[in-house]
Coordinates of C-alpha atoms in Angstrom, one line a residue:
X1 CA -1.0 -19.9 29.2
X2 CA 2.7 -20.2 29.8
X3 CA 3.3 -20.4 26.1
X4 CA 1.3 -17.2 25.5
X5 CA 3.3 -15.5 28.2
X6 CA 6.6 -16.5 26.6
X7 CA 5.4 -15.2 23.2
X8 CA 4.4 -11.9 24.8
X9 CA 7.8 -11.5 26.5
X10 CA 9.5 -12.2 23.2
X11 CA 7.4 -9.6 21.5
X12 CA 8.3 -7.0 24.1
X13 CA 12.0 -7.9 23.9
X14 CA 12.0 -7.3 20.1
X15 CA 11.4 -3.6 20.8
X16 CA 13.9 -3.4 23.7
X17 CA 16.6 -5.0 21.5
X18 CA 16.0 -2.2 19.1
X19 CA 16.8 0.3 21.8
X20 CA 13.3 1.5 22.5
X21 CA 10.6 1.2 25.2
X22 CA 7.3 -0.5 24.3
X23 CA 5.1 2.6 24.0
X24 CA 2.6 1.3 21.4
X25 CA 0.0 -1.3 22.6
X26 CA 0.1 -4.8 21.1
X27 CA -3.5 -5.4 20.2
X28 CA -3.3 -6.9 16.7
X29 CA -4.0 -10.6 16.2
X30 CA -3.0 -12.6 13.1
X31 CA -6.2 -11.8 11.1
X32 CA -6.0 -8.2 12.0
X33 CA -2.4 -8.0 10.9
X34 CA -3.4 -9.7 7.6
X35 CA -6.3 -7.3 7.3
X36 CA -4.0 -4.3 7.5
X37 CA -2.0 -5.4 4.4
X38 CA -5.0 -6.7 2.5
X39 CA -6.9 -3.4 3.2
X40 CA -4.0 -1.4 1.9
X41 CA -4.0 -3.4 -1.3
X42 CA -7.8 -3.4 -1.5
X43 CA -8.7 -5.4 -4.6
X44 CA -12.1 -3.8 -5.0
X45 CA -10.8 -0.3 -4.6
X46 CA -7.8 -0.8 -7.0
X47 CA -9.9 -2.4 -9.7
X48 CA -12.7 0.1 -9.3
X49 CA -10.3 3.0 -9.7
X50 CA -8.2 1.6 -12.6
X51 CA -10.3 -0.8 -14.7
X52 CA -11.3 2.1 -17.0
X53 CA -7.7 2.7 -17.8
X54 CA -7.3 -0.9 -18.9
X55 CA -10.4 -0.7 -21.2
X56 CA -9.3 2.6 -22.7
X57 CA -5.6 1.7 -23.3
X58 CA -5.6 -2.1 -23.9
X59 CA -9.2 -3.2 -24.2
X60 CA -10.7 -6.0 -22.1
X61 CA -7.9 -8.4 -23.0
X62 CA -5.5 -6.3 -20.9
X63 CA -6.9 -8.0 -17.8
X64 CA -4.4 -10.9 -18.5
X65 CA -1.6 -8.7 -17.4
X66 CA -3.0 -8.9 -13.9
X67 CA -1.6 -12.4 -13.1
X68 CA 1.8 -11.4 -14.4
X69 CA 1.8 -8.5 -12.0
X70 CA 0.5 -10.7 -9.2
X71 CA 3.3 -13.3 -9.6
X72 CA 5.9 -10.5 -9.7
X73 CA 4.6 -8.8 -6.6
X74 CA 4.4 -12.1 -4.7
X75 CA 8.1 -12.5 -5.4
X76 CA 8.7 -9.0 -3.9
X77 CA 6.5 -9.8 -0.9
X78 CA 8.5 -12.9 -0.2
X79 CA 11.7 -10.9 0.1
X80 CA 10.1 -8.2 2.2
X81 CA 8.7 -10.9 4.5
X82 CA 12.3 -12.2 5.0
X83 CA 13.3 -8.9 6.5
X84 CA 10.1 -8.5 8.5
X85 CA 10.8 -11.9 10.1
X86 CA 14.1 -10.6 11.4
X87 CA 13.4 -7.0 12.5
X88 CA 10.0 -6.4 14.0
X89 CA 10.0 -2.6 14.6
X90 CA 7.7 0.2 13.4
X91 CA 9.0 1.8 10.3
X92 CA 9.6 -1.4 8.2
X93 CA 12.1 -0.6 5.4
X94 CA 13.4 2.4 7.3
X95 CA 14.4 0.2 10.3
X96 CA 15.8 -2.6 8.1
X97 CA 18.0 -0.3 6.1
X98 CA 19.2 1.7 9.1
X99 CA 20.2 -1.4 11.0
X100 CA 21.5 -3.6 8.2
X101 CA 23.2 -0.9 6.1
X102 CA 23.5 2.4 8.0
X103 CA 21.3 5.2 9.3
X104 CA 21.9 7.4 6.3
X105 CA 20.6 4.8 3.9
X106 CA 17.7 4.1 6.3
X107 CA 16.8 7.7 6.2
X108 CA 16.4 7.6 2.5
X109 CA 14.1 4.6 2.7
X110 CA 12.0 6.4 5.4
X111 CA 11.6 9.6 3.5
X112 CA 10.5 7.8 0.3
X113 CA 8.0 5.7 2.3
X114 CA 6.6 8.8 4.1
X115 CA 6.1 10.6 0.7
X116 CA 4.4 7.6 -0.8
X117 CA 2.0 7.0 2.1
X118 CA 1.2 10.6 2.6
X119 CA 0.2 11.0 -1.0
X120 CA -1.6 7.6 -1.0
X121 CA -4.0 8.7 1.8
X122 CA -5.1 11.7 -0.3
X123 CA -5.4 9.6 -3.5
X124 CA -7.6 7.0 -1.8
X125 CA -9.9 9.4 0.0
X126 CA -10.2 11.6 -3.1
X127 CA -11.3 8.6 -5.1
X128 CA -13.7 7.6 -2.3
X129 CA -15.3 11.0 -2.6
X130 CA -15.6 11.2 -6.4
X131 CA -16.1 7.6 -7.3
X132 CA -18.4 6.4 -4.4
X133 CA -19.8 9.0 -2.1
X134 CA -20.9 11.5 -4.8
X135 CA -22.5 8.9 -7.0
X136 CA -24.3 7.5 -4.0
X137 CA -25.6 11.0 -3.1
X138 CA -26.7 11.7 -6.7
X139 CA -24.2 14.5 -7.0
X140 CA -22.9 15.6 -10.4
X141 CA -19.1 15.4 -10.9
X142 CA -17.5 18.5 -9.3
X143 CA -13.9 18.8 -8.2
X144 CA -14.5 21.3 -5.5
X145 CA -17.2 19.2 -3.9
X146 CA -15.0 16.1 -4.1
X147 CA -12.2 18.0 -2.3
X148 CA -14.4 19.1 0.5
X149 CA -15.7 15.6 1.0
X150 CA -12.1 14.4 1.0
X151 CA -11.2 16.7 3.8
X152 CA -14.1 15.6 5.9
X153 CA -13.2 11.9 5.4
X154 CA -9.5 12.7 6.3
X155 CA -10.7 14.4 9.5
X156 CA -12.9 11.4 10.5
X157 CA -10.0 9.0 9.8
X158 CA -7.6 11.1 11.9
X159 CA -9.9 11.2 14.9
X160 CA -10.4 7.4 14.7
X161 CA -6.7 6.7 14.2
X162 CA -5.9 9.0 17.2
X163 CA -8.5 7.4 19.4
X164 CA -7.3 3.8 19.3
X165 CA -5.4 1.3 17.2
X166 CA -8.0 -1.3 18.2
X167 CA -10.8 0.8 16.7
X168 CA -8.8 1.1 13.5
X169 CA -8.2 -2.6 13.4
X170 CA -11.9 -3.4 14.1
X171 CA -13.1 -1.1 11.4
X172 CA -10.5 -2.4 9.0
X173 CA -11.2 -6.1 9.8
X174 CA -14.9 -5.4 9.1
X175 CA -14.0 -3.6 5.8
X176 CA -11.8 -6.5 4.7
X177 CA -14.4 -9.1 5.6
X178 CA -17.0 -7.2 3.7
X179 CA -14.6 -6.7 0.7
X180 CA -13.7 -10.4 0.6
X181 CA -17.4 -11.3 0.6
X182 CA -18.2 -8.6 -1.9
X183 CA -15.6 -9.7 -4.5
X184 CA -16.6 -13.4 -4.3
X185 CA -20.4 -12.8 -4.3
X186 CA -20.3 -10.2 -7.1
X187 CA -18.1 -12.4 -9.2
X188 CA -20.4 -15.4 -8.9
X189 CA -23.5 -13.3 -9.3
X190 CA -22.2 -11.7 -12.5
X191 CA -21.4 -15.0 -14.1
X192 CA -24.9 -16.3 -13.1
X193 CA -26.5 -13.1 -14.5
X194 CA -24.7 -13.5 -17.8
X195 CA -25.7 -17.2 -18.1
X196 CA -29.3 -16.4 -17.3
X197 CA -29.8 -13.2 -19.4
X198 CA -27.2 -13.7 -22.1
X199 CA -26.1 -10.1 -21.6
X200 CA -22.4 -10.5 -21.9
X201 CA -19.9 -12.8 -23.7
X202 CA -16.8 -14.9 -22.9
X203 CA -15.3 -13.5 -26.1
X204 CA -14.7 -10.3 -24.2
X205 CA -11.8 -12.0 -22.6
X206 CA -9.8 -11.8 -25.8
X207 CA -11.2 -8.5 -27.2
X208 CA -9.1 -5.4 -27.8
X209 CA -12.3 -3.4 -27.6
X210 CA -11.9 0.3 -28.6
X211 CA -8.2 -0.2 -29.1
X212 CA -8.6 -2.6 -32.0
X213 CA -6.8 -0.3 -34.5
X214 CA -4.5 1.6 -32.2
X215 CA -1.1 1.9 -33.8
X216 CA 1.0 2.2 -30.6
X217 CA -0.7 -0.8 -28.9
X218 CA 2.5 -2.9 -28.7
X219 CA 5.1 -0.2 -28.5
X220 CA 7.1 0.8 -25.5
X221 CA 4.8 3.0 -23.4
X222 CA 1.9 2.0 -25.6
X223 CA -1.6 0.7 -24.8
X224 CA -0.8 -2.8 -23.7
X225 CA 2.1 -1.7 -21.4
X226 CA -0.2 1.0 -19.8
X227 CA -2.6 -1.8 -18.8
X228 CA 0.0 -3.3 -16.6
X229 CA -0.3 -0.3 -14.3
X230 CA -3.6 -1.7 -12.9
X231 CA -1.8 -4.5 -11.2
X232 CA 1.3 -2.5 -10.3
X233 CA -0.9 0.3 -8.7
X234 CA -3.2 -2.1 -6.9
X235 CA -0.9 -4.9 -5.6
X236 CA 1.3 -2.6 -3.4
X237 CA 1.3 -1.6 0.3
X238 CA 1.5 -5.2 1.5
X239 CA 4.3 -4.1 3.8
X240 CA 1.8 -2.0 5.8
X241 CA 1.7 -4.8 8.4
X242 CA 5.4 -4.3 9.0
X243 CA 4.9 -0.7 9.8
X244 CA 2.7 -1.7 12.7
X245 CA 5.0 -4.6 13.9
X246 CA 5.3 -3.1 17.4
X247 CA 1.5 -3.4 17.7
X248 CA 1.3 -7.0 16.5
X249 CA 1.2 -10.2 18.5
X250 CA 4.0 -12.7 17.6
X251 CA 5.2 -10.3 14.9
X252 CA 8.1 -12.5 13.6
X253 CA 5.4 -14.9 12.3
X254 CA 2.2 -13.0 11.9
X255 CA 3.7 -10.0 10.0
X256 CA 5.6 -12.0 7.3
X257 CA 2.6 -14.3 6.8
X258 CA 0.3 -11.3 6.4
X259 CA 2.6 -9.7 3.9
X260 CA 2.7 -12.8 1.6
X261 CA -0.8 -13.9 2.3
X262 CA -2.3 -10.6 1.4
X263 CA -0.7 -10.4 -2.0
X264 CA -1.6 -14.0 -2.8
X265 CA -5.2 -13.5 -1.7
X266 CA -5.5 -10.2 -3.6
X267 CA -4.0 -11.7 -6.7
X268 CA -6.4 -14.6 -6.8
X269 CA -9.5 -12.6 -5.9
X270 CA -8.6 -9.8 -8.3
X271 CA -8.3 -12.3 -11.2
X272 CA -11.7 -13.8 -10.3
X273 CA -13.3 -10.3 -10.1
X274 CA -11.7 -9.1 -13.4
X275 CA -12.8 -12.2 -15.4
X276 CA -16.4 -11.9 -14.1
X277 CA -16.5 -8.2 -14.8
X278 CA -15.1 -8.6 -18.3
X279 CA -17.5 -11.4 -19.3
X280 CA -20.4 -9.3 -18.0
X281 CA -19.7 -6.4 -20.4
X282 CA -22.7 -6.1 -22.8
X283 CA -21.5 -3.1 -24.9
X284 CA -17.7 -2.6 -24.8
X285 CA -17.6 0.9 -26.3
X286 CA -20.3 2.2 -24.1
X287 CA -18.8 0.7 -20.9
X288 CA -15.4 2.0 -21.9
X289 CA -16.7 5.5 -22.3
X290 CA -18.5 5.5 -19.0
X291 CA -16.9 7.4 -16.1
X292 CA -17.0 4.3 -13.8
X293 CA -17.1 1.0 -15.8
X294 CA -17.4 -1.2 -12.8
X295 CA -20.5 0.6 -11.5
X296 CA -21.9 0.6 -15.1
X297 CA -21.5 -3.1 -15.5
X298 CA -23.2 -3.7 -12.1
X299 CA -26.0 -1.4 -13.1
X300 CA -26.5 -3.3 -16.4
X301 CA -26.5 -6.7 -14.7
X302 CA -28.2 -6.1 -11.3
X303 CA -30.2 -2.9 -11.7
X304 CA -29.9 0.5 -9.8
X305 CA -30.8 -0.8 -6.3
X306 CA -28.1 -3.5 -6.2
X307 CA -25.7 -1.1 -7.8
X308 CA -26.2 1.3 -4.9
X309 CA -25.8 -1.5 -2.3
X310 CA -22.5 -2.5 -3.9
X311 CA -21.3 1.1 -4.0
X312 CA -21.9 1.4 -0.2
X313 CA -19.8 -1.7 0.3
X314 CA -17.0 -0.4 -1.9
X315 CA -17.2 3.0 -0.1
X316 CA -16.6 1.2 3.2
X317 CA -13.6 -0.6 1.6
X318 CA -12.2 2.7 0.4
X319 CA -12.6 4.2 3.9
X320 CA -10.8 1.2 5.5
X321 CA -8.0 1.4 3.1
X322 CA -7.5 5.1 3.6
X323 CA -7.4 4.7 7.4
X324 CA -4.9 1.9 7.2
X325 CA -2.6 4.0 5.0
X326 CA -2.9 7.0 7.4
X327 CA -2.0 4.7 10.3
X328 CA 1.0 3.2 8.5
X329 CA 2.2 6.6 7.5
X330 CA 2.0 7.9 11.1
X331 CA 4.1 5.0 12.3
X332 CA 6.9 5.9 9.8
X333 CA 6.9 9.4 11.1
X334 CA 6.9 8.2 14.7
X335 CA 9.8 5.7 14.0
X336 CA 12.0 8.3 12.3
X337 CA 11.2 10.9 14.9
X338 CA 12.2 8.8 17.9
X339 CA 15.6 8.5 16.2
X340 CA 15.7 12.3 15.7
X341 CA 15.6 12.0 11.9
X342 CA 12.3 13.7 11.0
X343 CA 11.3 17.4 11.1
X344 CA 9.9 18.5 14.5
X345 CA 11.0 15.1 15.8
X346 CA 10.5 16.0 19.5
X347 CA 6.8 16.6 18.8
X348 CA 6.3 13.8 16.3
X349 CA 7.7 11.1 18.6
X350 CA 5.1 11.7 21.3
X351 CA 2.7 8.9 22.2
X352 CA -0.5 9.6 24.1
X353 CA -0.2 7.6 27.4
X354 CA -4.0 6.9 27.4
X355 CA -4.6 5.9 23.7
X356 CA -1.0 4.5 23.1
X357 CA -1.1 6.2 19.6
X358 CA 1.3 8.8 18.1
X359 CA -1.1 11.7 18.0
X360 CA 1.1 14.5 16.6
X361 CA 2.4 12.1 13.8
X362 CA -1.2 11.2 12.9
X363 CA -2.3 14.8 12.8
X364 CA 0.6 15.6 10.5
X365 CA -0.8 13.3 7.9
X366 CA -4.1 15.1 8.0
X367 CA -2.3 18.5 7.7
X368 CA -0.4 17.2 4.6
X369 CA -3.7 16.1 3.1
X370 CA -5.3 19.5 3.7
X371 CA -2.3 21.3 2.1
X372 CA -2.5 19.0 -1.0
X373 CA -6.3 19.5 -1.3
X374 CA -6.2 23.3 -0.9
X375 CA -3.0 24.2 -2.7
X376 CA -2.8 22.0 -5.7
X377 CA -4.9 22.6 -8.9
X378 CA -6.7 19.5 -10.4
X379 CA -4.0 18.7 -13.0
X380 CA -1.2 18.9 -10.5
X381 CA -3.0 16.8 -8.0
X382 CA -3.6 14.1 -10.6
X383 CA 0.1 14.1 -11.5
X384 CA 1.1 13.9 -7.9
X385 CA -1.2 10.9 -7.4
X386 CA 0.4 9.2 -10.5
X387 CA 3.8 9.9 -9.0
X388 CA 2.8 7.9 -5.9
X389 CA 2.7 4.7 -8.1
X390 CA 6.4 5.1 -9.0
X391 CA 7.5 5.5 -5.4
X392 CA 6.7 2.0 -4.1
X393 CA 8.4 0.5 -7.1
X394 CA 11.6 2.3 -6.1
X395 CA 11.2 1.4 -2.5
X396 CA 10.6 -2.3 -3.2
X397 CA 13.5 -2.5 -5.7
X398 CA 15.9 -0.8 -3.1
X399 CA 14.6 -3.2 -0.4
X400 CA 15.5 -6.2 -2.5
X401 CA 19.0 -4.8 -3.2
X402 CA 19.4 -4.3 0.5
X403 CA 18.4 -7.9 1.2
X404 CA 20.8 -9.3 -1.4
X405 CA 23.6 -7.2 0.1
X406 CA 23.1 -8.3 3.7
X407 CA 21.4 -11.7 3.5
X408 CA 24.5 -13.7 4.5
X409 CA 24.8 -11.7 7.7
X410 CA 21.2 -11.9 8.8
X411 CA 20.3 -13.7 12.0
X412 CA 17.7 -16.5 11.6
X413 CA 15.1 -16.6 14.4
X414 CA 13.7 -20.0 15.4
X415 CA 10.1 -20.4 14.2
X416 CA 10.1 -17.2 12.1
X417 CA 9.3 -17.0 8.4
X418 CA 12.2 -18.2 6.3
X419 CA 12.6 -19.1 2.6
X420 CA 15.6 -21.3 3.3
X421 CA 17.4 -22.5 0.2
X422 CA 15.0 -20.7 -2.1
X423 CA 15.9 -17.2 -0.8
X424 CA 18.5 -16.4 -3.4
X425 CA 16.6 -17.4 -6.6
X426 CA 13.5 -15.7 -5.3
X427 CA 15.4 -12.5 -4.5
X428 CA 17.0 -12.4 -7.9
X429 CA 13.7 -12.9 -9.7
X430 CA 12.1 -10.3 -7.5
X431 CA 14.9 -7.8 -8.4
X432 CA 14.4 -8.5 -12.2
X433 CA 10.7 -7.9 -11.8
X434 CA 11.2 -4.7 -9.8
X435 CA 13.4 -3.3 -12.7
X436 CA 10.7 -4.3 -15.2
X437 CA 7.9 -2.8 -13.2
X438 CA 9.7 0.5 -12.7
X439 CA 10.4 0.7 -16.5
X440 CA 6.7 0.1 -17.2
X441 CA 5.8 2.9 -14.9
X442 CA 8.3 5.5 -16.2
X443 CA 8.3 4.6 -19.9
X444 CA 5.0 6.2 -21.0
X445 CA 5.3 9.9 -22.1
X446 CA 2.6 10.8 -19.6
X447 CA 5.0 9.7 -16.8
X448 CA 7.4 12.6 -17.4
X449 CA 5.7 15.0 -15.0
X450 CA 5.2 12.4 -12.2
X451 CA 8.9 11.4 -12.6
X452 CA 9.9 15.1 -12.1
X453 CA 7.6 15.2 -9.0
X454 CA 9.4 12.2 -7.6
X455 CA 12.7 13.9 -8.2
X456 CA 11.4 17.1 -6.5
X457 CA 10.3 15.1 -3.4
X458 CA 13.8 13.6 -3.3
X459 CA 15.4 17.0 -3.5
X460 CA 13.2 18.4 -0.8
X461 CA 14.1 15.5 1.4
X462 CA 17.8 16.0 0.5
X463 CA 17.7 19.5 1.8
X464 CA 16.5 18.3 5.2
X465 CA 19.1 15.5 5.1
X466 CA 21.8 18.1 4.5
X467 CA 20.5 20.0 7.4
X468 CA 20.9 16.9 9.6
X469 CA 24.4 16.4 8.4
X470 CA 25.3 20.0 9.3
X471 CA 23.4 20.6 12.5
X472 CA 22.8 17.1 14.0
X473 CA 25.2 14.7 12.4
X474 CA 25.1 12.4 15.4
X475 CA 21.5 11.4 14.6
X476 CA 22.7 9.9 11.3
X477 CA 25.8 8.2 12.7
X478 CA 24.4 6.3 15.7
X479 CA 21.7 3.6 15.9
X480 CA 19.6 2.8 19.1
X481 CA 20.0 -0.7 20.6
X482 CA 22.3 -3.5 19.8
X483 CA 22.4 -3.7 16.0
X484 CA 24.5 -6.9 16.2
X485 CA 21.5 -8.9 17.5
X486 CA 19.9 -8.7 14.0
X487 CA 23.0 -10.3 12.4
X488 CA 25.2 -13.3 12.8

């Protein structure tokens, strides 16, 4: 009991050292913190949404790029965990850069993260509507209907996120538990089904499928390189736990472990799921041409009833992932606003005294979603969602550069996560991987418009940044709390 009290006091002091009052409620245990990062990654959701791209661009053999992406992202996660073990404040990379570099650099991290998360919420919920809810309801593909369903889902998630962080964590933990069971059970069941019926083949694992004669298969930006995007688009968001560090118990240990553990678990489970799916393909051209190859494979192997049961489970995983992203995004808005560095910061920093949640910041994410759904035509929305895969690569690369620049000056907390003598080689390898992954994302010709969108988001943020420099320079020159406590 005394030990628990000491841990709780240390958790509270981490916020006070940052110059803030403990306004958010610490309700998240170790598994719930892990579930936040794992739900954001969401193996089932990521593979469900991108497996068709792999089949179309690289063929089934493209699945072997997944472990390469997984190892690279684990390296990045290890570096991110090093920073999370030293500064346990809402806002993750925004706080790290603000306190270890300067507030101006931190603002850039915060703006990029806000843009990425706000777009990601819409991307996940729109995929939930079109890929799971509408097929379950027997609806024909229709963009207008999908957008309407997306708005309803966004509203429900907003109400739940506003009501209580505990409710969010309970739903999320349930979704993660279901997803873990789903991936393992489906993988095993698919292998058994193939062995019993003979519908499928191990040779699929080395087949190029419909891309057998593609001339640009091995070129820069060609089919094989495009298949890497499945891993890069899925194995991201593991730092979501750090965005909720002020609501986690024992954050100096639980948050870093969640960051690394979620990527490792997702990488292993994803590989198992991909191998079983690929082996279970009976007709590669037909599955490749289907609108949802994962659902088509399940329909072939298990029949329509089991397919619908699995779609329900995947829909729940989609919903949990979207809610986690919304919550993480609201914490970035809250963290920047209490430092007077976000538009309408006096409103966005408010925390409801009863629910202990940043209500205006959460509602803002819903409003952004509504604007994107109503204002953007289909092609523009798709390009915007594609742009959201580039943003985390930039953020992670910049975070690694930050860590390499300040690592010698970082304080080391007793009992906290620490790579020790391996920190430098891990960080260098992670930086090399980040450069490679960013190149993979921007090299294809199709990436031109998404890259321009990212530039546009940076320019929009730059205008607000310029306004701060002119009208409220003090907000970008001072940092709350004792910054020296995070360094030697």
